[in-house]
Amino acid sequence: MGDCSDKVFNDPVHGHIELHPLMVRFIDTPQFQRLRYIKQLGGVYYVFPGASHNRFEHSIGVGYLAGQMVESLKSKQPELQIDDKDVLCVKLAGLCHDLGHGPFSHLFQKVVKEVVEDDWSHEEQSIKMFDHLIADNKLKEHMEDNHLGEEDEKFIKALIRGLKTGKVATVEEHGRDQSKRFLFEIVANKRNEIDVDKFDYFARDCHHLGIPNSLTSGDT
C-alpha cells in the first residue's frame, strides 16, 4: 500500500501549513475526525458566537507548531543531535495530544473524575485512544515505513503525557534517554507549562473570541 501525499491546510491562525504524510494518515481516521464535533471551549459559544472552533483544528495547529519548534532546534542547534525520527514523533504527539477529550472538553473531564476511582486524565485517555487508533486503522505498517518502532511509540506517548519535573528519561520507559529530555517540554511542559499546546490555544481562542492577541506561530 503506497503512502498518501502531503496535505496543505489553510489554517485561520497559522496560514498555509503542510503536514507530513503519516500525520495525514492519523487525521484521516474516525478517532481523529471525531474531534471535529468537540468544541474547543465547550459552551462558551453561547456567549461568544465566534467560539465555535473545535479540537480538530486545535490539534492540527499543535502538531504544526510542535514541528516548527523541533525543526528549528534541529537546524539551529545540531549539537543536540535531533534526528528525523525525533522530529516526526514530536509532530505526531502534538497532533494526537487531545485525542482523549470528550463532550464539552474539560467539563467532561471534571464529571468523569467524580465517578471514576482511579487517577483519570484526558492525557491518559489520549494515550489509550492513540493505541486504539493505530490498531483499529492498521497504521503500524505505515509507522514502520517511516522507521518508527516500539521505542518511538513509547516516546510519542510520553510526549503526550509529559515528564514531571525531576523525572529522568529512559529509553525503556519513555523511548528516549536523558540526552533528549528537552524534547518532552515541547508538547506538554510539566516544568513551567509553556508549550505549543498553550501557544496554539491562546492564539486560536483569542482569534475566535475576537480578543486582541500578539502571539503568532513565528514566536515559537
mmCIF file of C-alpha atoms in Angstrom:
data_model
loop_
_atom_site.group_PDB
_atom_site.id
_atom_site.type_symbol
_atom_site.label_atom_id
_atom_site.label_comp_id
_atom_site.label_asym_id
_atom_site.label_seq_id
_atom_site.Cartn_x
_atom_site.Cartn_y
_atom_site.Cartn_z
ATOM 1 C CA MET A 1 0.000 0.000 0.000
ATOM 2 C CA GLY A 2 1.522 3.323 -1.052
ATOM 3 C CA ASP A 3 1.727 6.203 1.352
ATOM 4 C CA CYS A 4 -0.514 9.208 0.969
ATOM 5 C CA SER A 5 0.831 12.582 -0.061
ATOM 6 C CA ASP A 6 1.444 15.733 1.944
ATOM 7 C CA LYS A 7 -1.635 17.773 2.717
ATOM 8 C CA VAL A 8 -1.842 21.544 2.980
ATOM 9 C CA PHE A 9 -4.350 23.152 5.353
ATOM 10 C CA ASN A 10 -5.345 26.796 5.211
ATOM 11 C CA ASP A 11 -5.472 27.499 8.923
ATOM 12 C CA PRO A 12 -7.109 30.755 10.117
ATOM 13 C CA VAL A 13 -4.388 31.237 12.737
ATOM 14 C CA HIS A 14 -1.176 29.898 11.198
ATOM 15 C CA GLY A 15 -1.934 30.288 7.491
ATOM 16 C CA HIS A 16 -0.963 27.579 4.997
ATOM 17 C CA ILE A 17 0.534 24.622 6.854
ATOM 18 C CA GLU A 18 1.904 21.453 5.271
ATOM 19 C CA LEU A 19 1.658 18.185 7.183
ATOM 20 C CA HIS A 20 3.755 15.023 6.892
ATOM 21 C CA PRO A 21 2.012 12.131 5.060
ATOM 22 C CA LEU A 22 1.969 9.999 8.227
ATOM 23 C CA MET A 23 0.195 12.806 10.070
ATOM 24 C CA VAL A 24 -2.399 12.807 7.285
ATOM 25 C CA ARG A 25 -2.881 9.057 7.864
ATOM 26 C CA PHE A 26 -3.666 9.761 11.518
ATOM 27 C CA ILE A 27 -6.004 12.634 10.641
ATOM 28 C CA ASP A 28 -7.980 10.506 8.177
ATOM 29 C CA THR A 29 -9.255 8.127 10.871
ATOM 30 C CA PRO A 30 -12.619 8.068 12.673
ATOM 31 C CA GLN A 31 -10.869 8.516 16.018
ATOM 32 C CA PHE A 32 -9.279 11.788 14.923
ATOM 33 C CA GLN A 33 -12.232 13.023 12.863
ATOM 34 C CA ARG A 34 -14.463 12.861 15.963
ATOM 35 C CA LEU A 35 -12.563 15.910 17.236
ATOM 36 C CA ARG A 36 -14.455 17.970 14.648
ATOM 37 C CA TYR A 37 -17.528 17.619 16.864
ATOM 38 C CA ILE A 38 -15.918 18.656 20.153
ATOM 39 C CA LYS A 39 -15.931 22.395 20.750
ATOM 40 C CA GLN A 40 -12.610 23.753 21.949
ATOM 41 C CA LEU A 41 -14.276 25.973 24.551
ATOM 42 C CA GLY A 42 -17.321 23.871 25.382
ATOM 43 C CA GLY A 43 -20.433 26.008 25.841
ATOM 44 C CA VAL A 44 -18.632 29.361 25.575
ATOM 45 C CA TYR A 45 -20.065 29.822 22.069
ATOM 46 C CA TYR A 46 -23.458 30.501 23.669
ATOM 47 C CA VAL A 47 -21.967 33.784 24.893
ATOM 48 C CA PHE A 48 -19.288 34.327 22.235
ATOM 49 C CA PRO A 49 -20.886 33.148 18.946
ATOM 50 C CA GLY A 50 -17.498 33.070 17.209
ATOM 51 C CA ALA A 51 -16.134 30.498 19.655
ATOM 52 C CA SER A 52 -17.383 27.536 17.631
ATOM 53 C CA HIS A 53 -13.893 26.222 16.808
ATOM 54 C CA ASN A 54 -13.084 22.627 17.674
ATOM 55 C CA ARG A 55 -10.431 20.243 18.974
ATOM 56 C CA PHE A 56 -9.778 19.074 15.404
ATOM 57 C CA GLU A 57 -8.331 22.373 14.200
ATOM 58 C CA HIS A 58 -6.544 22.960 17.514
ATOM 59 C CA SER A 59 -4.853 19.541 17.286
ATOM 60 C CA ILE A 60 -3.671 20.238 13.751
ATOM 61 C CA GLY A 61 -2.332 23.588 14.950
ATOM 62 C CA VAL A 62 -0.439 21.994 17.836
ATOM 63 C CA GLY A 63 1.024 19.340 15.531
ATOM 64 C CA TYR A 64 2.196 22.103 13.212
ATOM 65 C CA LEU A 65 3.718 24.243 15.986
ATOM 66 C CA ALA A 66 5.423 21.206 17.528
ATOM 67 C CA GLY A 67 7.052 20.585 14.161
ATOM 68 C CA GLN A 68 8.086 24.222 13.804
ATOM 69 C CA MET A 69 9.766 24.199 17.200
ATOM 70 C CA VAL A 70 11.602 20.885 16.917
ATOM 71 C CA GLU A 71 12.747 21.597 13.353
ATOM 72 C CA SER A 72 14.065 24.983 14.462
ATOM 73 C CA LEU A 73 16.038 23.319 17.258
ATOM 74 C CA LYS A 74 17.341 20.691 14.825
ATOM 75 C CA SER A 75 18.606 23.250 12.313
ATOM 76 C CA LYS A 76 19.958 25.845 14.766
ATOM 77 C CA GLN A 77 21.482 23.500 17.349
ATOM 78 C CA PRO A 78 22.956 20.450 15.571
ATOM 79 C CA GLU A 79 24.845 19.548 18.747
ATOM 80 C CA LEU A 80 21.506 18.375 20.196
ATOM 81 C CA GLN A 81 21.582 15.500 17.675
ATOM 82 C CA ILE A 82 17.873 15.650 16.890
ATOM 83 C CA ASP A 83 17.138 13.190 14.078
ATOM 84 C CA ASP A 84 14.246 12.869 11.635
ATOM 85 C CA LYS A 85 12.524 10.253 13.802
ATOM 86 C CA ASP A 86 12.584 12.613 16.772
ATOM 87 C CA VAL A 87 11.013 15.323 14.619
ATOM 88 C CA LEU A 88 8.208 13.079 13.357
ATOM 89 C CA CYS A 89 7.472 11.742 16.851
ATOM 90 C CA VAL A 90 7.147 15.261 18.264
ATOM 91 C CA LYS A 91 4.812 16.227 15.400
ATOM 92 C CA LEU A 92 2.608 13.171 15.989
ATOM 93 C CA ALA A 93 2.492 13.814 19.738
ATOM 94 C CA GLY A 94 1.328 17.375 19.117
ATOM 95 C CA LEU A 95 -1.264 16.160 16.652
ATOM 96 C CA CYS A 96 -2.629 13.442 18.958
ATOM 97 C CA HIS A 97 -2.339 15.154 22.347
ATOM 98 C CA ASP A 98 -6.106 15.801 22.636
ATOM 99 C CA LEU A 99 -7.482 12.533 21.220
ATOM 100 C CA GLY A 100 -8.968 11.666 24.612
ATOM 101 C CA HIS A 101 -11.186 14.719 25.012
ATOM 102 C CA GLY A 102 -14.907 14.092 25.422
ATOM 103 C CA PRO A 103 -18.039 16.261 25.059
ATOM 104 C CA PHE A 104 -17.596 19.796 26.403
ATOM 105 C CA SER A 105 -13.863 19.079 26.791
ATOM 106 C CA HIS A 106 -12.646 19.944 30.312
ATOM 107 C CA LEU A 107 -16.164 19.946 31.756
ATOM 108 C CA PHE A 108 -16.425 16.290 30.679
ATOM 109 C CA GLN A 109 -13.112 15.590 32.403
ATOM 110 C CA LYS A 110 -14.446 17.056 35.657
ATOM 111 C CA VAL A 111 -17.572 14.868 35.507
ATOM 112 C CA VAL A 112 -15.601 11.684 34.772
ATOM 113 C CA LYS A 113 -13.229 12.317 37.677
ATOM 114 C CA GLU A 114 -16.228 12.431 40.023
ATOM 115 C CA VAL A 115 -17.366 8.910 39.072
ATOM 116 C CA VAL A 116 -14.080 7.144 38.245
ATOM 117 C CA GLU A 117 -11.991 5.955 41.168
ATOM 118 C CA ASP A 118 -8.543 5.895 39.564
ATOM 119 C CA ASP A 119 -6.490 8.958 38.616
ATOM 120 C CA TRP A 120 -8.166 9.574 35.243
ATOM 121 C CA SER A 121 -6.942 12.348 32.954
ATOM 122 C CA HIS A 122 -7.574 13.321 29.358
ATOM 123 C CA GLU A 123 -3.842 12.814 28.691
ATOM 124 C CA GLU A 124 -4.059 9.162 29.734
ATOM 125 C CA GLN A 125 -7.259 8.799 27.730
ATOM 126 C CA SER A 126 -5.469 10.343 24.728
ATOM 127 C CA ILE A 127 -2.744 7.711 25.038
ATOM 128 C CA LYS A 128 -5.338 4.915 25.103
ATOM 129 C CA MET A 129 -7.053 6.438 22.085
ATOM 130 C CA PHE A 130 -3.678 6.722 20.324
ATOM 131 C CA ASP A 131 -3.101 2.978 20.778
ATOM 132 C CA HIS A 132 -6.651 2.209 19.630
ATOM 133 C CA LEU A 133 -6.318 4.468 16.575
ATOM 134 C CA ILE A 134 -3.143 2.695 15.436
ATOM 135 C CA ALA A 135 -4.595 -0.801 15.942
ATOM 136 C CA ASP A 136 -8.052 -0.078 14.523
ATOM 137 C CA ASN A 137 -6.712 1.551 11.352
ATOM 138 C CA LYS A 138 -3.704 -0.745 10.874
ATOM 139 C CA LEU A 139 -1.268 2.162 10.950
ATOM 140 C CA LYS A 140 1.591 0.120 12.396
ATOM 141 C CA GLU A 141 2.873 -0.698 8.906
ATOM 142 C CA HIS A 142 2.807 2.969 7.907
ATOM 143 C CA MET A 143 4.750 3.867 11.029
ATOM 144 C CA GLU A 144 7.285 1.171 10.182
ATOM 145 C CA ASP A 145 7.516 2.575 6.644
ATOM 146 C CA ASN A 146 8.662 5.793 8.327
ATOM 147 C CA HIS A 147 11.133 3.851 10.510
ATOM 148 C CA LEU A 148 9.093 4.276 13.700
ATOM 149 C CA GLY A 149 9.126 1.275 16.037
ATOM 150 C CA GLU A 150 8.085 0.388 19.587
ATOM 151 C CA GLU A 151 10.544 2.803 21.213
ATOM 152 C CA ASP A 152 9.149 5.616 19.093
ATOM 153 C CA GLU A 153 5.575 4.765 20.119
ATOM 154 C CA LYS A 154 6.698 4.910 23.754
ATOM 155 C CA PHE A 155 8.298 8.272 23.025
ATOM 156 C CA ILE A 156 5.155 9.708 21.424
ATOM 157 C CA LYS A 157 3.002 8.594 24.358
ATOM 158 C CA ALA A 158 5.493 10.004 26.867
ATOM 159 C CA LEU A 159 5.465 13.313 24.969
ATOM 160 C CA ILE A 160 1.658 13.410 25.225
ATOM 161 C CA ARG A 161 1.777 12.619 28.947
ATOM 162 C CA GLY A 162 4.703 14.916 29.693
ATOM 163 C CA LEU A 163 7.524 14.255 32.162
ATOM 164 C CA LYS A 164 7.195 15.554 35.698
ATOM 165 C CA THR A 165 9.929 17.849 36.976
ATOM 166 C CA GLY A 166 12.892 15.792 38.174
ATOM 167 C CA LYS A 167 11.828 12.664 36.294
ATOM 168 C CA VAL A 168 14.747 11.031 34.476
ATOM 169 C CA ALA A 169 14.001 9.955 30.904
ATOM 170 C CA THR A 170 14.913 6.374 29.989
ATOM 171 C CA VAL A 171 14.657 4.515 26.698
ATOM 172 C CA GLU A 172 12.921 1.588 28.417
ATOM 173 C CA GLU A 173 10.120 3.731 29.859
ATOM 174 C CA HIS A 174 9.971 6.809 27.627
ATOM 175 C CA GLY A 175 11.552 5.825 24.314
ATOM 176 C CA ARG A 176 14.400 8.338 24.658
ATOM 177 C CA ASP A 177 17.074 8.875 27.294
ATOM 178 C CA GLN A 178 18.012 11.928 29.342
ATOM 179 C CA SER A 179 20.022 13.449 26.469
ATOM 180 C CA LYS A 180 16.682 14.154 24.736
ATOM 181 C CA ARG A 181 14.932 15.289 27.944
ATOM 182 C CA PHE A 182 14.289 18.770 26.497
ATOM 183 C CA LEU A 183 12.019 17.342 23.789
ATOM 184 C CA PHE A 184 9.472 16.331 26.428
ATOM 185 C CA GLU A 185 8.791 20.009 27.147
ATOM 186 C CA ILE A 186 7.577 20.888 23.638
ATOM 187 C CA VAL A 187 4.048 19.427 23.701
ATOM 188 C CA ALA A 188 3.290 19.016 27.435
ATOM 189 C CA ASN A 189 5.703 21.047 29.547
ATOM 190 C CA LYS A 190 5.320 19.921 33.156
ATOM 191 C CA ARG A 191 8.133 22.198 34.333
ATOM 192 C CA ASN A 192 6.587 25.603 33.586
ATOM 193 C CA GLU A 193 3.511 24.854 31.406
ATOM 194 C CA ILE A 194 4.934 26.880 28.473
ATOM 195 C CA ASP A 195 4.440 24.663 25.420
ATOM 196 C CA VAL A 196 2.992 24.605 21.908
ATOM 197 C CA ASP A 197 -0.405 23.471 23.213
ATOM 198 C CA LYS A 198 -0.706 26.798 25.046
ATOM 199 C CA PHE A 199 0.728 28.745 22.096
ATOM 200 C CA ASP A 200 -1.971 27.422 19.792
ATOM 201 C CA TYR A 201 -4.961 27.729 22.068
ATOM 202 C CA PHE A 202 -4.030 31.233 23.232
ATOM 203 C CA ALA A 203 -3.810 32.398 19.617
ATOM 204 C CA ARG A 204 -6.771 30.335 18.375
ATOM 205 C CA ASP A 205 -9.135 31.123 21.237
ATOM 206 C CA CYS A 206 -8.363 34.840 21.022
ATOM 207 C CA HIS A 207 -8.914 34.763 17.257
ATOM 208 C CA HIS A 208 -12.370 33.217 17.589
ATOM 209 C CA LEU A 209 -13.350 35.225 20.660
ATOM 210 C CA GLY A 210 -12.433 38.490 18.970
ATOM 211 C CA ILE A 211 -9.805 39.304 21.606
ATOM 212 C CA PRO A 212 -6.537 41.024 20.550
ATOM 213 C CA ASN A 213 -3.514 38.742 20.751
ATOM 214 C CA SER A 214 0.134 39.363 19.885
ATOM 215 C CA LEU A 215 1.244 35.704 19.832
ATOM 216 C CA THR A 216 1.983 34.293 16.359
ATOM 217 C CA SER A 217 3.361 30.972 15.109
ATOM 218 C CA GLY A 218 6.673 32.722 14.447
ATOM 219 C CA ASP A 219 7.086 33.225 18.192
ATOM 220 C CA THR A 220 7.776 29.517 18.675
#
